[in-house]
Coordinates of C-alpha atoms and ligand atoms in Angstrom, one line a residue:
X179 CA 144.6 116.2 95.0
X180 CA 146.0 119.5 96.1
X181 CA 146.2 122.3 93.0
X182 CA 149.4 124.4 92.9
X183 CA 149.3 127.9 90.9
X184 CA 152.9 129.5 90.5
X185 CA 151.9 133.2 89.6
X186 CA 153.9 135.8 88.4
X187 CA 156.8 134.0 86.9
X188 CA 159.2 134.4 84.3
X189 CA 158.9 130.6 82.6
X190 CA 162.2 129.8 81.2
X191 CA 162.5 126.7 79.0
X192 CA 165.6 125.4 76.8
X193 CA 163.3 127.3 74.3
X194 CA 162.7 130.5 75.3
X195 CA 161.1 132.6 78.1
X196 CA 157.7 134.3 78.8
X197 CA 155.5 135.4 81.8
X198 CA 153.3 132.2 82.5
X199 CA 151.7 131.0 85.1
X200 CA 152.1 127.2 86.1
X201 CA 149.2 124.8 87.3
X202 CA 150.2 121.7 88.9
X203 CA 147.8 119.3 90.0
X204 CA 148.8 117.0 92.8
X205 CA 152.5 115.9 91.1
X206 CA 152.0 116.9 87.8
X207 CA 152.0 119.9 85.3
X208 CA 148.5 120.8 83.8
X209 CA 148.6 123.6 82.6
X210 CA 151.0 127.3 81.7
X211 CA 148.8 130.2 81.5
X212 CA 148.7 133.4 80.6
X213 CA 149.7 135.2 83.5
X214 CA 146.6 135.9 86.1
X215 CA 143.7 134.3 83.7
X216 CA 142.7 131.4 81.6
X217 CA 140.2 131.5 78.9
X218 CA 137.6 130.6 81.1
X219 CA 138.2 132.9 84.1
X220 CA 140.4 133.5 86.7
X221 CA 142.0 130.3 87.9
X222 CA 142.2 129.2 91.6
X223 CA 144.5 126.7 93.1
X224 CA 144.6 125.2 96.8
X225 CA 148.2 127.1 96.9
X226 CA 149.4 130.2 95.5
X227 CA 153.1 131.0 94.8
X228 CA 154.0 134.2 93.9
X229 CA 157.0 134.2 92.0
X230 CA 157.1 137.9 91.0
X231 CA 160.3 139.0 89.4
X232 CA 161.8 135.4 89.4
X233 CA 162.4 132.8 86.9
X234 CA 160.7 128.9 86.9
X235 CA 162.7 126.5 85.5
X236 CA 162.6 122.6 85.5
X237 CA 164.5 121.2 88.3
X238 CA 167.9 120.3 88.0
X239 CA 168.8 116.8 86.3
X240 CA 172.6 115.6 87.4
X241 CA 173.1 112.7 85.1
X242 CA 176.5 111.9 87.3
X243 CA 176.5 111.1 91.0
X244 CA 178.3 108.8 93.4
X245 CA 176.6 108.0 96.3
X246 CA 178.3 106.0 99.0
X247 CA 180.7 105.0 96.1
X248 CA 183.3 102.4 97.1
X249 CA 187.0 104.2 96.3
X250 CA 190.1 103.2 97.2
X251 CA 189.5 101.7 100.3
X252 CA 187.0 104.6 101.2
X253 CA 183.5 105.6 100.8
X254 CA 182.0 108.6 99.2
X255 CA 180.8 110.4 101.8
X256 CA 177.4 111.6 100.8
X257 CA 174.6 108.6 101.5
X258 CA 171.6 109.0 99.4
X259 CA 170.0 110.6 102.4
X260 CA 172.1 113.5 102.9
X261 CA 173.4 113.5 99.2
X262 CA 170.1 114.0 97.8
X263 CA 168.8 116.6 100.1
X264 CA 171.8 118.7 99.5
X265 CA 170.9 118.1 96.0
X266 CA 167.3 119.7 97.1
X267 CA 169.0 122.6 98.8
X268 CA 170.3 123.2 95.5
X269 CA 167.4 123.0 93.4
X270 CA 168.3 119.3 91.6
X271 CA 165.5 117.4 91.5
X272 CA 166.7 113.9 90.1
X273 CA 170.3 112.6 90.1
X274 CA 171.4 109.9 88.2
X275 CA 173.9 107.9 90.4
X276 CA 176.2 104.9 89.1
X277 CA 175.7 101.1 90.4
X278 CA 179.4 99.9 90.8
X279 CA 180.5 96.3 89.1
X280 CA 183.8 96.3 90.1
X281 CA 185.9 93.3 89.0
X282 CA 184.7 90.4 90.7
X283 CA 180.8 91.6 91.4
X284 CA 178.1 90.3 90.0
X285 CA 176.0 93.2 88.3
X286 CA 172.7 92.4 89.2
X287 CA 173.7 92.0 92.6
X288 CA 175.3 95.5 92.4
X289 CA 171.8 96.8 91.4
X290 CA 169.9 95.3 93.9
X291 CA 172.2 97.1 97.0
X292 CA 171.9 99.9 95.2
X293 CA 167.7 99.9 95.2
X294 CA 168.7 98.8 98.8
X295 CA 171.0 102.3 99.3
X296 CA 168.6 104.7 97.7
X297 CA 164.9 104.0 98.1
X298 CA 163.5 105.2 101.5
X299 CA 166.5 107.6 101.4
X300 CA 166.1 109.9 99.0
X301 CA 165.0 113.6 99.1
X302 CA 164.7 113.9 95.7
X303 CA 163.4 111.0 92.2
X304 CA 166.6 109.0 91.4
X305 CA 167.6 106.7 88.6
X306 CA 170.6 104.6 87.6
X307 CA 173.5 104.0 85.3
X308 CA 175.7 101.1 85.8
X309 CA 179.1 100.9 85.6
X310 CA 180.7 97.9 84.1
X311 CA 184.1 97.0 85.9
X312 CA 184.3 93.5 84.7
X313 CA 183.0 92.8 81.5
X314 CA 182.6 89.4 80.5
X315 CA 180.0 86.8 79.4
X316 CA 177.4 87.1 82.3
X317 CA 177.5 91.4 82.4
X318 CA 177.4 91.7 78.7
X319 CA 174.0 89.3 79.1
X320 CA 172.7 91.6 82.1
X321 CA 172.7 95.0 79.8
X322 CA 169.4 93.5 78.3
X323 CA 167.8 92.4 81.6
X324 CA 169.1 96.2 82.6
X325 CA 167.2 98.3 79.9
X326 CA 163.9 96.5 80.7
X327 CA 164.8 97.8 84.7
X328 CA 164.9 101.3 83.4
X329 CA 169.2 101.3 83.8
X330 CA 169.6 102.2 80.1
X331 CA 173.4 103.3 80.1
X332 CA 176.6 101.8 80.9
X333 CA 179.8 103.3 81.9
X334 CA 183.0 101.7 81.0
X335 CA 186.7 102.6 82.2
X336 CA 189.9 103.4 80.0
X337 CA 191.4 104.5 83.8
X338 CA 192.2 102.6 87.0
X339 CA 193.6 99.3 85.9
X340 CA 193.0 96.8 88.0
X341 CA 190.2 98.3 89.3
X342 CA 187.6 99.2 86.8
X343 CA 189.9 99.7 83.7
X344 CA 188.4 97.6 80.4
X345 CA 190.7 96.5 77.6
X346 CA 190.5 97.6 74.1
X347 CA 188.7 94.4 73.4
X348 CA 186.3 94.3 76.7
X349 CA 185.2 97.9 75.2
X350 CA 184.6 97.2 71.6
X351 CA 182.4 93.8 73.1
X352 CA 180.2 96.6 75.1
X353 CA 180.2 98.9 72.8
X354 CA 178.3 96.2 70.1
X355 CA 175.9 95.3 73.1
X356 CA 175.4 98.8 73.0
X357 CA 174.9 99.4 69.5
X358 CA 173.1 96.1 69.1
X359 CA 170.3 97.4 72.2
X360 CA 170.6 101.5 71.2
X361 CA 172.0 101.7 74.6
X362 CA 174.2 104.5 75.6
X363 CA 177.8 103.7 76.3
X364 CA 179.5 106.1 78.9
X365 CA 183.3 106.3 79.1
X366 CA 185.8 107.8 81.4
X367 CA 188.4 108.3 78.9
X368 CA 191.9 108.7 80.5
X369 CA 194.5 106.0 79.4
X370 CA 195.3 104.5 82.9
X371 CA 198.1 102.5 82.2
X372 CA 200.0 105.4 81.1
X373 CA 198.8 107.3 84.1
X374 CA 200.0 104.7 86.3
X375 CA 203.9 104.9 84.5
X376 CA 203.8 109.0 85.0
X377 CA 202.3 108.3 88.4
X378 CA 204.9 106.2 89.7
X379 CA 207.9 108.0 87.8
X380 CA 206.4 111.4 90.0
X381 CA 206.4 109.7 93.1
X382 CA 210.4 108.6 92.8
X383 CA 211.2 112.3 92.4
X384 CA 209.6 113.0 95.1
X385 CA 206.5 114.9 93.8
X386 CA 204.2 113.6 96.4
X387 CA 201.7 116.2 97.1
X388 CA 198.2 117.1 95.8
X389 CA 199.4 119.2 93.2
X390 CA 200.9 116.1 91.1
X391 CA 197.8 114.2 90.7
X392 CA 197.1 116.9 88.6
X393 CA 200.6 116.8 86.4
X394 CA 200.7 112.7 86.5
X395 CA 197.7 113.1 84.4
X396 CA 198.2 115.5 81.4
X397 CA 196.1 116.3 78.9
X398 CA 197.4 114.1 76.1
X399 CA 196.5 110.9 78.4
X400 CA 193.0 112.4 78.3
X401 CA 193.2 113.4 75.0
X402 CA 194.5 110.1 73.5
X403 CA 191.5 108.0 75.3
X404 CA 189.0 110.4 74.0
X405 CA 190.3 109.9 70.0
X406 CA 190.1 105.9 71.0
X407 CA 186.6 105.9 72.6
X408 CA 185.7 108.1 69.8
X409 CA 187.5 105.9 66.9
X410 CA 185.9 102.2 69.1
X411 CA 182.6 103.6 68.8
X412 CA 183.2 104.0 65.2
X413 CA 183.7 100.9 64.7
X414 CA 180.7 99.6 66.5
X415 CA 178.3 102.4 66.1
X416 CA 177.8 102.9 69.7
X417 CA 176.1 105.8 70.9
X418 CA 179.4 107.2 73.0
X419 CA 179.5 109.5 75.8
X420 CA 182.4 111.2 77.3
X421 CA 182.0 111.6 81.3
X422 CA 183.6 114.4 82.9
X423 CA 185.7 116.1 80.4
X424 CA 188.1 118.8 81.0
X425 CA 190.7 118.8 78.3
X426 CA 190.1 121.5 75.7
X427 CA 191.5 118.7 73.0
X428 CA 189.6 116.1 74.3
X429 CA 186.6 118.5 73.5
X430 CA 188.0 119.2 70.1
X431 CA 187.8 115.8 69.4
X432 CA 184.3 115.1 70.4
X433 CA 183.5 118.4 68.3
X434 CA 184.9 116.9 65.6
X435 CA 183.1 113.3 66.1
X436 CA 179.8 115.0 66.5
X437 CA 180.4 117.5 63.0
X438 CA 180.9 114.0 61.4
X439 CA 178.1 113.0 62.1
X440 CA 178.9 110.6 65.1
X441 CA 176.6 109.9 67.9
X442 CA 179.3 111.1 70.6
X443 CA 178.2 113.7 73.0
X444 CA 180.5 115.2 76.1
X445 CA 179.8 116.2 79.5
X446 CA 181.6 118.5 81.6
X447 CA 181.2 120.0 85.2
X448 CA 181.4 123.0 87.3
X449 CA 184.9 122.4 88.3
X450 CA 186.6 122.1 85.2
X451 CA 184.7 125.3 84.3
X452 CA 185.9 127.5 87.9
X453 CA 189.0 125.7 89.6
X454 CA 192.3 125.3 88.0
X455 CA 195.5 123.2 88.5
X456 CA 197.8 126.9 89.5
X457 CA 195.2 127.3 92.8
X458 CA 196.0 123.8 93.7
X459 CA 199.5 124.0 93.2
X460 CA 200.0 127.3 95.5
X461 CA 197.5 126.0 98.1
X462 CA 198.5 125.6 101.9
X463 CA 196.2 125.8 104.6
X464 CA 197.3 126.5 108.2
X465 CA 194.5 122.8 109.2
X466 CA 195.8 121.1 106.8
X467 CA 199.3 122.0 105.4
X468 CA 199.8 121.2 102.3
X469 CA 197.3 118.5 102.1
X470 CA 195.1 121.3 101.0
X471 CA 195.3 121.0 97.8
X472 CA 193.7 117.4 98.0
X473 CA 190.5 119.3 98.3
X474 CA 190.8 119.5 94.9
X475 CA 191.9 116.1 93.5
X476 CA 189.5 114.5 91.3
X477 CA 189.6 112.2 87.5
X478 CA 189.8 113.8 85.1
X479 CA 192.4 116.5 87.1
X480 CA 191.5 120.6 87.7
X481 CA 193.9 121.4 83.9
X482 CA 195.9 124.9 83.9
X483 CA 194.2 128.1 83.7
X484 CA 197.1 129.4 81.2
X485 CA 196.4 126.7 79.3
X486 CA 192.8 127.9 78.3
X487 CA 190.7 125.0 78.7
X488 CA 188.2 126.8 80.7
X489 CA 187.4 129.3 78.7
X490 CA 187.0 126.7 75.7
X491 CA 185.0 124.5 78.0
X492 CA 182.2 127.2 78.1
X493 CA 182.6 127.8 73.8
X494 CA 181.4 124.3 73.8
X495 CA 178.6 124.5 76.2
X496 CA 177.6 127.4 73.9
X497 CA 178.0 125.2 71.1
X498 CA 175.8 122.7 71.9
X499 CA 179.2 119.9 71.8
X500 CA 179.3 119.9 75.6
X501 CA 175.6 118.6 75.7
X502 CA 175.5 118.4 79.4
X503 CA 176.9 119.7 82.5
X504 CA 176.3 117.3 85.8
X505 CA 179.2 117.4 89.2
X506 CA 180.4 113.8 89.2
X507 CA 179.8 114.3 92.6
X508 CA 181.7 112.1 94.7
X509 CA 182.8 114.0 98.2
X510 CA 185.1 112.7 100.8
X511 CA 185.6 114.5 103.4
X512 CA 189.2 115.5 104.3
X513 CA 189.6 113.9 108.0
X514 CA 190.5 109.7 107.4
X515 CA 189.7 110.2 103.7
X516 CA 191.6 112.7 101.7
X517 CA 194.1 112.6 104.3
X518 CA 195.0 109.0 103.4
X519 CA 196.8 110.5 100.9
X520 CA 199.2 112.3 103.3
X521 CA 203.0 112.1 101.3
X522 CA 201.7 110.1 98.7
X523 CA 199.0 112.0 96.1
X524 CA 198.0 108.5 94.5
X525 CA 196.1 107.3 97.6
X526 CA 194.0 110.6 98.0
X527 CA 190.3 109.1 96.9
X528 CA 189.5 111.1 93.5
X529 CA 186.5 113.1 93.8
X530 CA 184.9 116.6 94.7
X531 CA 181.4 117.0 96.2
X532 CA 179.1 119.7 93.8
X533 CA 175.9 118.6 94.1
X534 CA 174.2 121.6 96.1
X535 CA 175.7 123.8 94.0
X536 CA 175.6 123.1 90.0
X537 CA 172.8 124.8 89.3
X538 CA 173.9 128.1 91.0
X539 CA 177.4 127.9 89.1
X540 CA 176.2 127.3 85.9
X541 CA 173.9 130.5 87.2
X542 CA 176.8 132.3 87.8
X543 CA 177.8 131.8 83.5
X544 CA 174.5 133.3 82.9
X545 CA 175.6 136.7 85.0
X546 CA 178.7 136.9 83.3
X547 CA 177.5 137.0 80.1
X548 CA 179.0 133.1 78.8
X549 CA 175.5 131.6 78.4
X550 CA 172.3 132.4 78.1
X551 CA 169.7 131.6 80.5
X552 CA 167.8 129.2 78.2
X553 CA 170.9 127.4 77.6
X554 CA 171.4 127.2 81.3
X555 CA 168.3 125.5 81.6
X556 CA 169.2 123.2 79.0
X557 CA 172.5 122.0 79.6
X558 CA 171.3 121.6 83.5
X559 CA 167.9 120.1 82.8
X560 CA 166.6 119.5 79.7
X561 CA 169.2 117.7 78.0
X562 CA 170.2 115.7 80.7
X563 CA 166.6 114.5 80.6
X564 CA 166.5 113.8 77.2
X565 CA 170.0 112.5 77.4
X566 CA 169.3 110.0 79.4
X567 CA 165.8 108.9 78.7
X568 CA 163.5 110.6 81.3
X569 CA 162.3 113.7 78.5
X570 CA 158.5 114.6 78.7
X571 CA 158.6 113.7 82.7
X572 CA 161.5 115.5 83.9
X573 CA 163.5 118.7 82.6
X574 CA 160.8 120.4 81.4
X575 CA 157.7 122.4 82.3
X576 CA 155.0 121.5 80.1
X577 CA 151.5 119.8 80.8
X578 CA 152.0 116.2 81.7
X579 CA 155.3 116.6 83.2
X580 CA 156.3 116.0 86.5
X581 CA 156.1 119.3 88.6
X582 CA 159.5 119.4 88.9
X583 CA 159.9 123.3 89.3
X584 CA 162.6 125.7 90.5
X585 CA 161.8 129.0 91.6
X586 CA 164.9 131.1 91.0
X587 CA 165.6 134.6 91.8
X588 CA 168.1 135.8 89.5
X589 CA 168.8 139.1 91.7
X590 CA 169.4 136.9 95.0
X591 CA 172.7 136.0 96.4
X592 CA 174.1 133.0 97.3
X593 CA 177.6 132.4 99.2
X594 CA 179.2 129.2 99.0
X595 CA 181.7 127.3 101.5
X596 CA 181.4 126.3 104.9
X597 CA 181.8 128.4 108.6
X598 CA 181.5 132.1 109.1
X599 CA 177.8 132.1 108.6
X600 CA 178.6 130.0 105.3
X601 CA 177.0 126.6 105.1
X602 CA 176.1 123.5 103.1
X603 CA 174.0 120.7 103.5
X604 CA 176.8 118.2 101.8
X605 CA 178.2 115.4 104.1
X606 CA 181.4 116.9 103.7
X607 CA 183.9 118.8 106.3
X608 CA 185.2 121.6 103.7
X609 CA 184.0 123.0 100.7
X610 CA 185.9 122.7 97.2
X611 CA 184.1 125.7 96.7
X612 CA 185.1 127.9 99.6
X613 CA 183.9 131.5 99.2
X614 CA 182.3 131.7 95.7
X615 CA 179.7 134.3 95.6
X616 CA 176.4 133.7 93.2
X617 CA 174.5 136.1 91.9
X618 CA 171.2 134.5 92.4
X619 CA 169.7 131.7 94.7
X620 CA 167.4 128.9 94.6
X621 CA 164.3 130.5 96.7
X622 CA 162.0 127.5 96.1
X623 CA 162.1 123.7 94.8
X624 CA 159.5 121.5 94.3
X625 CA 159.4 117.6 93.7
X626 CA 156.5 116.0 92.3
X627 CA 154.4 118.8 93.0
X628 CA 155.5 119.1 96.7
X629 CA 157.7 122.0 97.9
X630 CA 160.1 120.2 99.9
X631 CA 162.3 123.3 99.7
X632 CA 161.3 127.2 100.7
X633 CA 162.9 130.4 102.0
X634 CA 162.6 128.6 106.1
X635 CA 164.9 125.8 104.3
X636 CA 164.4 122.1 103.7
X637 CA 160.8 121.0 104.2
X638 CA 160.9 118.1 102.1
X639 CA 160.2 113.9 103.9
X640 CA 163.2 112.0 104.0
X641 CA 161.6 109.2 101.5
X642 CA 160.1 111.5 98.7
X643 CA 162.1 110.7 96.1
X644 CA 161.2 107.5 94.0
X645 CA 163.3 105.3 91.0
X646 CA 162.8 107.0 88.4
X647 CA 162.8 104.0 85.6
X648 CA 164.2 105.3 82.3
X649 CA 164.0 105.2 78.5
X650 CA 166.9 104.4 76.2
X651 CA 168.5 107.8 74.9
X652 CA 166.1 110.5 73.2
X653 CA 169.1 112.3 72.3
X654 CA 170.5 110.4 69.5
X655 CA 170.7 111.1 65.9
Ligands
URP1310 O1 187.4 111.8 90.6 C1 186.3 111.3 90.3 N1 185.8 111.6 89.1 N2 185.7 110.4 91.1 C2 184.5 109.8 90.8 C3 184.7 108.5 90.0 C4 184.7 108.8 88.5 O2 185.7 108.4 87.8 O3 183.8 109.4 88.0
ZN1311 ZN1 185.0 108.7 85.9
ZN1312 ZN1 182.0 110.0 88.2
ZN1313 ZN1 176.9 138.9 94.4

């Protein structure tokens, strides 16, 4: 097996940092060294990277993807192929996607063309949650049969009737599986069917564009979903999760849960945290009119800068009550997808592609003084491990781990978007992050102990990346 020695490093951990050297042997982790010796001699490796005045962090874990997600008559256009190796670029090193039960599927039928979707395909390990879009009898049974697969969390929907959208009762019956098996219960906590009044109320006066996806959707809708999730999973004693929050009261909430005592934990992502609801409401392109703003329409909606949830949003990553931050990416490109949306907002597909570029924004927070750097690698790697039952193989550098290793250089630059020597490696025909400038880059990923990403580019083998099968939560109290 080949021997890997990462010299020179600055080893940063959720933890703490220090100058280590790493030794991986073939894909694992055997050792962190003292820089240039161990205490039997110098060490040699086949392969020596020098990683002199950069950091080495654990790959990237995004516990919320959506490959080739069905939506509203549409596909997410990212397959695992090209979704995952953007996710390389970007130094992520496992996603967590979600199998889709809509109503009508059958779950373990939903798994298995998933498997189907992602293995062969992937650039980068992968594992699974599962959403639950028709809870009954038979998908309650298949949580069990689930957890022994290595699917050990389950997201259900307060949003979308019709769709995906659970009852109040179809939750509290998931929530006891979940309690009763110690899985994790994941909700998207928006109250749909008050959505879908304000929705249809906004399209009468005419509010058609982008920009009202956004105000059909306020924050007490997200808000009041949160408290119910919050108050269900009470009841049950569900561990709960909160998807893709971006309401600074819906985080107050979860604050709250959690200082009770409550297994409830929140996630939030790098849109929520950068974009805001007045850029979409002023945005007109000469391509695409006034459709522009569509670029921007996702579930939960881009909230008001004046309103301060952003700023709030990064207190609780400091806090520790946003435990995770992962993109809920789910891209559509704008040609015959956004643009189905053209004069009325409700049939853009909801979604904005991020996966190349979380780690680098959350980066971004460390430059400007909102986190640290250890909590950057925690809320981008090591929780999300933990969180979702992979700790001890992924997010972390430590002996037995996978070797799973970014090498960062925090004095690089990165510039996001598309065009004028700009590009990304997303299956997407715009960026939602059009000219954002990083203060560092992702010089060097590596997967299981093989660099599949270096400063010539991608290097990595179109079927690298393997099912990663995982452990119920190690993140609860
Ligand atoms: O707009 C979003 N978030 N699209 C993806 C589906 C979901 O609800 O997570
Ligand atoms: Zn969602
Ligand atoms: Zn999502
Ligand atoms: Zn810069």
């Amino acid at each position: 097996m080949t021997t890997t020695l990462i010299t020179g490093g600055t080893v940063i951990s959720a933890t703490g940092s220090a100058l280590q050297d790493v030794l991986i042997d073939g894909e694992r982790i055997v050792a962190l060294l003292a820089p240039g010796t161990t205490p039997l001699g110098p060490v040699t490796a086949d392969v020596t990277i020098d990683a002199t005045g950069k950091y080495v962090i654990p790959g990237g874990v995004d516990g919320h993807t959506h490959m080739e997600m069905p939506f509203g008559g549409t596909q997410a256009s990212d397959t695992f192929e090209t979704g995952t190796r953007a996710a390389a670029w970007g130094g992520t090193t496992t996603i967590v996607d979600f199998v889709v039960q809509a109503h009508g599927q059958r779950v373990q039928d939903q798994v298995a063309l998933w498997h189907e979707k992602a293995s062969g395909n992937s650039a980068v390990d992968y594992a699974f949650h599962q959403i639950l879009g028709d809870v009954n009898d038979e998908s309650l049974k298949a949580m069990q049969e689930l957890i022994g697969e290595g699917i050990t969390s389950f997201k259900l929907f307060m949003a979308y009737p019709g769709v995906f959208l659970s009852s109040d009762g179809q939750i509290v019956q998931a929530m006891q599986a979940g309690a009763d098996l110690g899985a994790l219960i994941m909700m998207h906590a928006e109250n749909g069917s008050a959505i879908d009044v304000l929705v249809q109320q906004a399209l009468q006066r005419g509010e058609t564009g982008p920009y009202f996806h956004g105000t059909s959707r306020p924050w007490q809708t997200e808000q009041e979903a949160t408290h119910r999730a919050v108050m269900l999973a009470d009841l049950t004693g569900a561990p709960l999760y909160i998807v893709h929050v971006s309401a600074k009261q819906a985080l107050a909430r979860i604050a709250e849960a959690r200082n009770a005592g409550q297994n409830v934990f929140g996630e939030t992502c790098p849109q929520y945290l950068y974009l805001s609801l007045e850029e979409q409401l002023g945005a007109v392109s000469e391509e695409w009119g006034e459709l522009e703003g569509a670029k921007w329409v996702c579930s939960t909606p881009l909230r008001s800068r004046a309103e301060g949830h952003q700023d709030e949003l990064w207190k609780y990553i400091r806090t520790g009550d946003v435990t995770t931050v992962s993109t809920d990416h789910c891209p559509f490109c704008m040609k015959d997808q956004k643009e189905m949306g053209i004069g009325n907002f409700s049939k853009i597909p909801n979604g904005i592609g991020s996966v190349e570029h979380r780690m680098d924004l959350l980066f971004q927070g460390v430059k400007d003084g909102r986190i640290s750097k250890e909590r950057w690698v925690d809320v981008c790697c090591t929780t999300p491990a933990r969180m979702f039952g992979m700790y001890g193989r992924k997010g972390v550098i430590t002996p037995g781990a996978d070797a799973d290793i970014v090498i960062y250089d925090p004095d690089g630059h990165t510039s996001l978007g598309i065009g004028e020597g700009r590009e990304h490696h997303m299956n997407m025909d715009y960026s939602a992050w059009q000219g954002y400038e990083i203060d560092g880059h992702v010089d060097v990923v590596i997967s299981r102990g093989t660099v599949i990403k270096d400063e010539t580019g991608y290097i990595g083998g179109k079927s690298h990346g393997r099912f990663v099968k995982r452990e119920l939560s190690q993140n609860l109290i």
